[in-house]
Coordinates of N, CA, C and O in Angstrom, one line a residue:
M1 N -10.3 33.4 -7.1 CA -11.2 34.6 -7.4 C -11.9 34.8 -6.1 O -12.6 34.0 -5.5
P2 N -11.9 36.1 -5.6 CA -12.6 36.4 -4.4 C -14.1 36.5 -4.5 O -14.6 36.6 -5.7
S3 N -14.8 36.4 -3.4 CA -16.3 36.5 -3.5 C -16.7 38.0 -3.7 O -15.9 38.9 -3.6
K4 N -17.9 38.2 -4.0 CA -18.5 39.5 -4.2 C -18.3 40.4 -3.0 O -17.9 41.5 -3.1
R5 N -18.7 39.8 -1.8 CA -18.6 40.6 -0.6 C -17.1 41.0 -0.3 O -16.9 42.1 0.2
E6 N -16.2 40.0 -0.5 CA -14.8 40.3 -0.2 C -14.3 41.5 -1.2 O -13.6 42.4 -0.7
T7 N -14.7 41.4 -2.4 CA -14.4 42.5 -3.4 C -15.0 43.8 -3.0 O -14.3 44.8 -3.0
E8 N -16.2 43.8 -2.5 CA -16.8 45.0 -2.1 C -16.1 45.6 -0.9 O -15.9 46.9 -0.8
R9 N -15.6 44.8 0.0 CA -14.8 45.3 1.2 C -13.5 45.9 0.7 O -13.1 46.9 1.2
E10 N -12.9 45.2 -0.3 CA -11.6 45.7 -0.8 C -11.8 47.1 -1.5 O -11.0 48.0 -1.3
I11 N -12.9 47.3 -2.2 CA -13.2 48.5 -2.8 C -13.4 49.6 -1.7 O -12.9 50.7 -1.8
S12 N -14.2 49.3 -0.7 CA -14.4 50.2 0.4 C -13.0 50.7 1.0 O -12.8 51.9 1.3
K13 N -12.1 49.7 1.3 CA -10.8 50.1 1.8 C -10.0 51.0 0.9 O -9.4 51.9 1.3
A14 N -10.1 50.7 -0.4 CA -9.4 51.6 -1.4 C -10.0 53.0 -1.4 O -9.2 54.0 -1.5
I15 N -11.3 53.1 -1.3 CA -11.9 54.4 -1.3 C -11.6 55.2 0.0 O -11.3 56.4 0.0
I16 N -11.6 54.5 1.1 CA -11.2 55.1 2.4 C -9.7 55.6 2.3 O -9.4 56.7 2.7
R17 N -8.8 54.8 1.7 CA -7.5 55.2 1.5 C -7.4 56.5 0.7 O -6.6 57.4 1.0
F18 N -8.1 56.5 -0.4 CA -8.1 57.7 -1.3 C -8.6 58.9 -0.5 O -8.0 60.0 -0.6
E19 N -9.7 58.8 0.2 CA -10.3 59.9 0.9 C -9.3 60.4 1.9 O -9.1 61.6 2.1
K20 N -8.6 59.6 2.6 CA -7.6 60.0 3.6 C -6.4 60.6 3.0 O -5.9 61.7 3.4
E21 N -5.8 60.0 2.0 CA -4.6 60.5 1.4 C -4.8 61.7 0.4 O -4.0 62.6 0.4
F22 N -5.9 61.6 -0.3 CA -6.0 62.7 -1.3 C -6.9 63.8 -0.8 O -6.7 65.0 -1.1
M23 N -8.0 63.5 -0.1 CA -8.9 64.5 0.4 C -8.6 65.0 1.8 O -9.1 66.1 2.2
G24 N -7.7 64.3 2.5 CA -7.3 64.8 3.8 C -8.1 64.3 5.0 O -7.7 64.5 6.1
R25 N -9.1 63.6 4.8 CA -9.9 63.0 5.9 C -10.8 61.9 5.4 O -11.4 62.0 4.3
G26 N -10.8 60.8 6.1 CA -11.5 59.6 5.7 C -12.9 59.7 6.3 O -13.2 60.3 7.3
P27 N -13.8 58.9 5.7 CA -15.2 58.8 6.2 C -15.2 57.9 7.5 O -14.3 57.2 7.7
L28 N -16.3 58.1 8.2 CA -16.5 57.3 9.4 C -17.1 55.9 9.1 O -16.9 54.9 9.8
E29 N -17.8 55.9 7.9 CA -18.4 54.6 7.5 C -18.4 54.6 6.0 O -18.8 55.5 5.4
T30 N -18.1 53.4 5.4 CA -18.1 53.2 4.0 C -18.7 51.9 3.6 O -18.3 50.9 4.3
R31 N -19.6 51.8 2.7 CA -20.1 50.6 2.2 C -20.1 50.6 0.7 O -20.4 51.6 0.1
S32 N -19.6 49.5 0.1 CA -19.6 49.4 -1.4 C -20.5 48.3 -1.8 O -20.7 47.2 -1.1
Y33 N -21.1 48.5 -3.0 CA -22.1 47.5 -3.5 C -21.8 47.3 -5.0 O -21.7 48.3 -5.7
I34 N -21.7 46.1 -5.5 CA -21.5 45.9 -6.9 C -22.9 45.4 -7.4 O -23.4 44.4 -6.9
V35 N -23.4 46.1 -8.4 CA -24.7 45.8 -8.9 C -24.6 45.8 -10.5 O -24.3 46.8 -11.1
D36 N -24.7 44.6 -11.0 CA -24.5 44.4 -12.5 C -23.2 45.0 -12.9 O -22.1 44.6 -12.4
D37 N -23.2 46.0 -13.8 CA -21.9 46.6 -14.2 C -21.6 48.0 -13.5 O -21.0 48.9 -14.1
M38 N -22.1 48.1 -12.3 CA -21.9 49.4 -11.5 C -21.3 49.0 -10.2 O -21.6 48.0 -9.6
V39 N -20.5 50.0 -9.7 CA -20.0 49.9 -8.3 C -20.6 51.2 -7.6 O -20.3 52.3 -8.0
L40 N -21.4 51.0 -6.5 CA -22.0 52.1 -5.8 C -21.3 52.1 -4.4 O -21.1 51.1 -3.7
I41 N -20.8 53.3 -4.1 CA -20.1 53.5 -2.8 C -20.8 54.6 -2.0 O -21.0 55.7 -2.5
R42 N -21.1 54.3 -0.7 CA -21.8 55.2 0.1 C -20.8 55.5 1.3 O -20.4 54.6 2.0
L43 N -20.4 56.8 1.4 CA -19.5 57.2 2.5 C -20.3 58.1 3.4 O -20.9 59.1 3.0
K44 N -20.1 57.9 4.7 CA -20.8 58.7 5.7 C -19.8 59.6 6.5 O -18.7 59.1 6.7
N45 N -20.2 60.8 6.8 CA -19.4 61.7 7.6 C -18.0 62.0 7.0 O -17.0 61.7 7.6
V46 N -18.1 62.5 5.8 CA -16.8 62.9 5.1 C -16.4 64.3 5.2 O -15.3 64.6 4.9
L47 N -17.2 65.2 5.8 CA -16.9 66.6 5.9 C -15.9 66.9 7.0 O -16.0 66.3 8.1
T48 N -15.0 67.8 6.7 CA -14.1 68.3 7.8 C -14.8 69.2 8.7 O -15.9 69.7 8.4
P49 N -14.2 69.5 9.9 CA -14.9 70.4 10.8 C -15.1 71.8 10.2 O -16.1 72.4 10.4
A50 N -14.1 72.2 9.4 CA -14.3 73.6 8.8 C -15.5 73.5 7.8 O -16.2 74.5 7.7
E51 N -15.6 72.4 7.0 CA -16.7 72.3 6.1 C -18.1 72.3 6.8 O -19.1 72.9 6.4
L52 N -18.1 71.6 8.0 CA -19.4 71.6 8.7 C -19.7 73.0 9.2 O -20.9 73.4 9.2
K53 N -18.8 73.8 9.7 CA -19.0 75.1 10.1 C -19.5 76.0 8.9 O -20.5 76.8 9.1
L54 N -18.9 75.8 7.8 CA -19.4 76.5 6.6 C -20.8 76.2 6.2 O -21.6 77.0 5.8
A55 N -21.1 74.9 6.3 CA -22.5 74.4 5.9 C -23.5 74.9 6.9 O -24.7 75.1 6.6
E56 N -23.1 75.3 8.2 CA -24.0 75.7 9.2 C -24.1 77.2 9.3 O -24.9 77.8 10.1
S57 N -23.3 77.9 8.5 CA -23.3 79.4 8.6 C -24.6 80.0 8.2 O -25.5 79.4 7.7
E58 N -24.8 81.3 8.5 CA -26.0 82.0 8.3 C -26.4 81.9 6.8 O -27.6 81.8 6.5
R59 N -25.4 81.9 5.9 CA -25.7 81.8 4.5 C -25.4 80.4 4.1 O -24.6 80.1 3.2
H60 N -26.1 79.4 4.8 CA -25.8 78.0 4.6 C -25.9 77.5 3.1 O -25.2 76.6 2.7
E61 N -26.8 78.1 2.4 CA -27.0 77.7 1.0 C -25.7 77.9 0.2 O -25.3 77.1 -0.6
R62 N -25.1 79.1 0.4 CA -23.9 79.4 -0.3 C -22.8 78.5 0.2 O -22.0 78.0 -0.6
G63 N -22.7 78.3 1.5 CA -21.7 77.4 2.0 C -21.8 76.0 1.5 O -20.8 75.4 1.1
R64 N -23.0 75.5 1.5 CA -23.2 74.1 0.9 C -22.8 74.1 -0.5 O -22.2 73.1 -1.0
Y65 N -23.1 75.1 -1.3 CA -22.8 75.1 -2.7 C -21.3 75.1 -2.9 O -20.7 74.4 -3.7
L66 N -20.6 75.9 -2.1 CA -19.1 76.0 -2.1 C -18.5 74.6 -1.8 O -17.5 74.2 -2.5
I67 N -19.0 74.0 -0.8 CA -18.5 72.6 -0.4 C -18.7 71.7 -1.6 O -17.7 70.9 -1.9
K68 N -19.9 71.6 -2.1 CA -20.1 70.7 -3.3 C -19.2 71.0 -4.4 O -18.6 70.1 -5.0
Q69 N -19.0 72.3 -4.7 CA -18.1 72.6 -5.9 C -16.7 72.2 -5.6 O -16.0 71.7 -6.5
M70 N -16.2 72.5 -4.4 CA -14.8 72.2 -4.1 C -14.6 70.6 -4.1 O -13.7 70.1 -4.7
R71 N -15.5 69.9 -3.5 CA -15.4 68.4 -3.5 C -15.5 67.8 -4.9 O -14.8 66.9 -5.2
Q72 N -16.4 68.4 -5.7 CA -16.5 67.9 -7.1 C -15.2 68.1 -7.8 O -14.7 67.2 -8.5
E73 N -14.6 69.3 -7.7 CA -13.3 69.6 -8.3 C -12.2 68.6 -7.8 O -11.4 68.1 -8.6
L74 N -12.2 68.4 -6.5 CA -11.2 67.4 -6.0 C -11.3 66.0 -6.5 O -10.3 65.4 -6.9
I75 N -12.6 65.6 -6.6 CA -12.8 64.2 -7.2 C -12.3 64.2 -8.7 O -11.7 63.2 -9.1
E76 N -12.6 65.2 -9.4 CA -12.2 65.3 -10.8 C -10.6 65.2 -10.9 O -10.1 64.5 -11.8
R77 N -10.0 65.9 -10.0 CA -8.5 65.9 -10.0 C -7.9 64.5 -9.6 O -6.8 64.2 -10.0
G78 N -8.7 63.8 -8.8 CA -8.2 62.5 -8.3 C -8.8 61.3 -9.1 O -8.7 60.2 -8.8
R79 N -9.5 61.7 -10.2 CA -10.3 60.7 -11.0 C -9.4 59.5 -11.5 O -9.8 58.4 -11.4
T80 N -8.2 59.8 -12.0 CA -7.3 58.8 -12.5 C -7.0 57.8 -11.4 O -6.9 56.6 -11.6
L81 N -6.8 58.3 -10.2 CA -6.4 57.4 -9.0 C -7.6 56.5 -8.7 O -7.4 55.3 -8.4
L82 N -8.8 57.1 -8.7 CA -10.0 56.3 -8.4 C -10.3 55.2 -9.4 O -10.5 54.1 -9.1
D83 N -10.2 55.6 -10.7 CA -10.4 54.6 -11.8 C -9.4 53.5 -11.7 O -9.7 52.3 -11.9
A84 N -8.1 53.9 -11.4 CA -7.0 52.9 -11.3 C -7.3 51.9 -10.1 O -7.1 50.7 -10.3
A85 N -7.8 52.4 -9.0 CA -8.1 51.6 -7.9 C -9.1 50.6 -8.2 O -9.0 49.4 -7.8
I86 N -10.2 51.0 -8.8 CA -11.3 50.1 -9.2 C -10.8 49.0 -10.2 O -11.1 47.8 -10.1
K87 N -10.0 49.5 -11.2 CA -9.5 48.6 -12.2 C -8.5 47.5 -11.6 O -8.6 46.4 -11.9
D88 N -7.7 48.0 -10.6 CA -6.8 47.1 -10.0 C -7.5 46.0 -9.2 O -7.1 44.8 -9.1
I89 N -8.7 46.3 -8.6 CA -9.4 45.3 -7.9 C -10.3 44.4 -8.7 O -10.3 43.2 -8.6
L90 N -11.0 45.0 -9.7 CA -11.9 44.3 -10.5 C -11.3 43.7 -11.8 O -11.9 42.9 -12.5
H91 N -10.2 44.3 -12.3 CA -9.6 44.0 -13.6 C -10.6 44.3 -14.7 O -10.6 43.6 -15.7
I92 N -11.3 45.4 -14.6 CA -12.3 45.8 -15.6 C -12.1 47.4 -15.7 O -12.0 48.0 -14.6
N93 N -12.2 47.9 -16.9 CA -12.0 49.3 -17.1 C -13.3 50.1 -16.6 O -14.4 49.6 -16.7
V94 N -13.1 51.3 -16.0 CA -14.2 52.2 -15.6 C -14.6 53.0 -16.8 O -13.7 53.5 -17.5
V95 N -15.9 53.0 -17.1 CA -16.4 53.8 -18.2 C -16.7 55.3 -17.7 O -16.3 56.2 -18.4
S96 N -17.4 55.4 -16.6 CA -17.7 56.7 -16.0 C -17.8 56.7 -14.5 O -17.9 55.7 -13.9
L97 N -17.7 57.9 -14.0 CA -17.8 58.1 -12.5 C -18.8 59.2 -12.3 O -18.8 60.2 -13.0
H98 N -19.7 59.0 -11.4 CA -20.7 59.9 -11.0 C -20.7 60.1 -9.5 O -20.5 59.1 -8.8
T99 N -20.8 61.3 -9.0 CA -20.7 61.5 -7.5 C -21.5 62.7 -7.1 O -21.8 63.6 -7.9
D100 N -22.0 62.6 -5.9 CA -22.6 63.8 -5.2 C -22.3 63.7 -3.7 O -22.1 62.6 -3.2
I101 N -22.4 64.9 -3.1 CA -22.2 65.0 -1.7 C -23.3 65.8 -1.1 O -23.7 66.8 -1.7
S102 N -23.7 65.5 0.1 CA -24.7 66.3 0.8 C -23.9 67.1 1.9 O -23.3 66.5 2.8
A103 N -23.9 68.4 1.7 CA -23.2 69.2 2.7 C -24.1 69.4 4.0 O -23.6 69.8 5.0
K104 N -25.3 68.9 3.9 CA -26.1 68.9 5.1 C -25.9 67.7 6.0 O -25.8 67.8 7.2
T105 N -25.8 66.5 5.3 CA -25.6 65.3 6.1 C -24.1 64.8 6.2 O -23.8 63.9 7.0
G106 N -23.3 65.3 5.3 CA -21.9 64.8 5.2 C -21.8 63.5 4.6 O -20.8 62.8 4.7
E107 N -22.8 63.1 3.8 CA -22.7 61.8 3.1 C -22.4 62.0 1.6 O -22.8 62.9 1.0
R108 N -21.5 61.1 1.1 CA -21.1 61.2 -0.3 C -21.5 59.8 -1.0 O -21.4 58.8 -0.3
V109 N -21.9 59.9 -2.2 CA -22.2 58.7 -3.0 C -21.3 58.8 -4.3 O -21.3 59.8 -4.9
I110 N -20.7 57.7 -4.6 CA -19.9 57.6 -5.8 C -20.4 56.4 -6.6 O -20.6 55.3 -6.0
V111 N -20.6 56.5 -7.9 CA -21.0 55.4 -8.7 C -20.1 55.3 -9.9 O -19.8 56.3 -10.6
F112 N -19.5 54.1 -10.0 CA -18.7 53.8 -11.2 C -19.5 52.9 -12.1 O -20.1 52.0 -11.7
T113 N -19.4 53.2 -13.4 CA -20.0 52.3 -14.4 C -18.8 51.6 -15.1 O -17.7 52.2 -15.3
L114 N -18.9 50.3 -15.3 CA -17.8 49.5 -15.8 C -18.1 49.0 -17.2 O -19.2 49.0 -17.7
E115 N -17.0 48.6 -17.9 CA -17.1 48.1 -19.3 C -17.9 46.8 -19.3 O -18.6 46.5 -20.3
E116 N -17.9 46.1 -18.3 CA -18.7 44.8 -18.2 C -19.0 44.5 -16.8 O -18.4 45.0 -15.8
K117 N -19.8 43.5 -16.6 CA -20.2 43.0 -15.3 C -19.2 42.1 -14.8 O -18.8 41.2 -15.5
P118 N -18.7 42.3 -13.5 CA -17.7 41.4 -13.0 C -18.3 40.1 -12.6 O -19.5 40.0 -12.4
T119 N -17.5 39.0 -12.5 CA -18.0 37.7 -12.1 C -17.3 37.3 -10.8 O -16.1 37.8 -10.5
F120 N -17.9 36.6 -10.0 CA -17.4 36.2 -8.7 C -17.7 34.7 -8.4 O -18.5 34.1 -9.1
T121 N -17.0 34.2 -7.5 CA -17.1 32.8 -7.1 C -18.4 32.4 -6.5 O -18.9 31.3 -6.7
D122 N -19.1 33.4 -5.9 CA -20.4 33.2 -5.2 C -21.6 33.7 -6.0 O -22.6 33.8 -5.4
T123 N -21.5 33.9 -7.3 CA -22.6 34.3 -8.1 C -22.9 33.4 -9.2 O -22.2 32.5 -9.6

């Protein structure tokens, strides 16, 4: 059984893979944290150059809204892949997924809630 930190690194790698393959661009930095029955993932610099331009446009509020909407829809379409990745690593079913992205900073947060709290060799 791997340690908590090793598992968190494996989750980060899986999310980076998803972002690159499904979303078209990976983050520059990703950190995952397992807290009780939740997995929190923080991704930095996930926006494409086109999205950054849209967020900086004169009507930046509308551009940021469009980016958030599009990214939310993409996550929903890839939801089964994300749930499967977490289940493959933790061997625990995902109950729900919550996410938000800042079109201003290019940071995304993803939170998975699990059916139960995972156990590790170092806890």
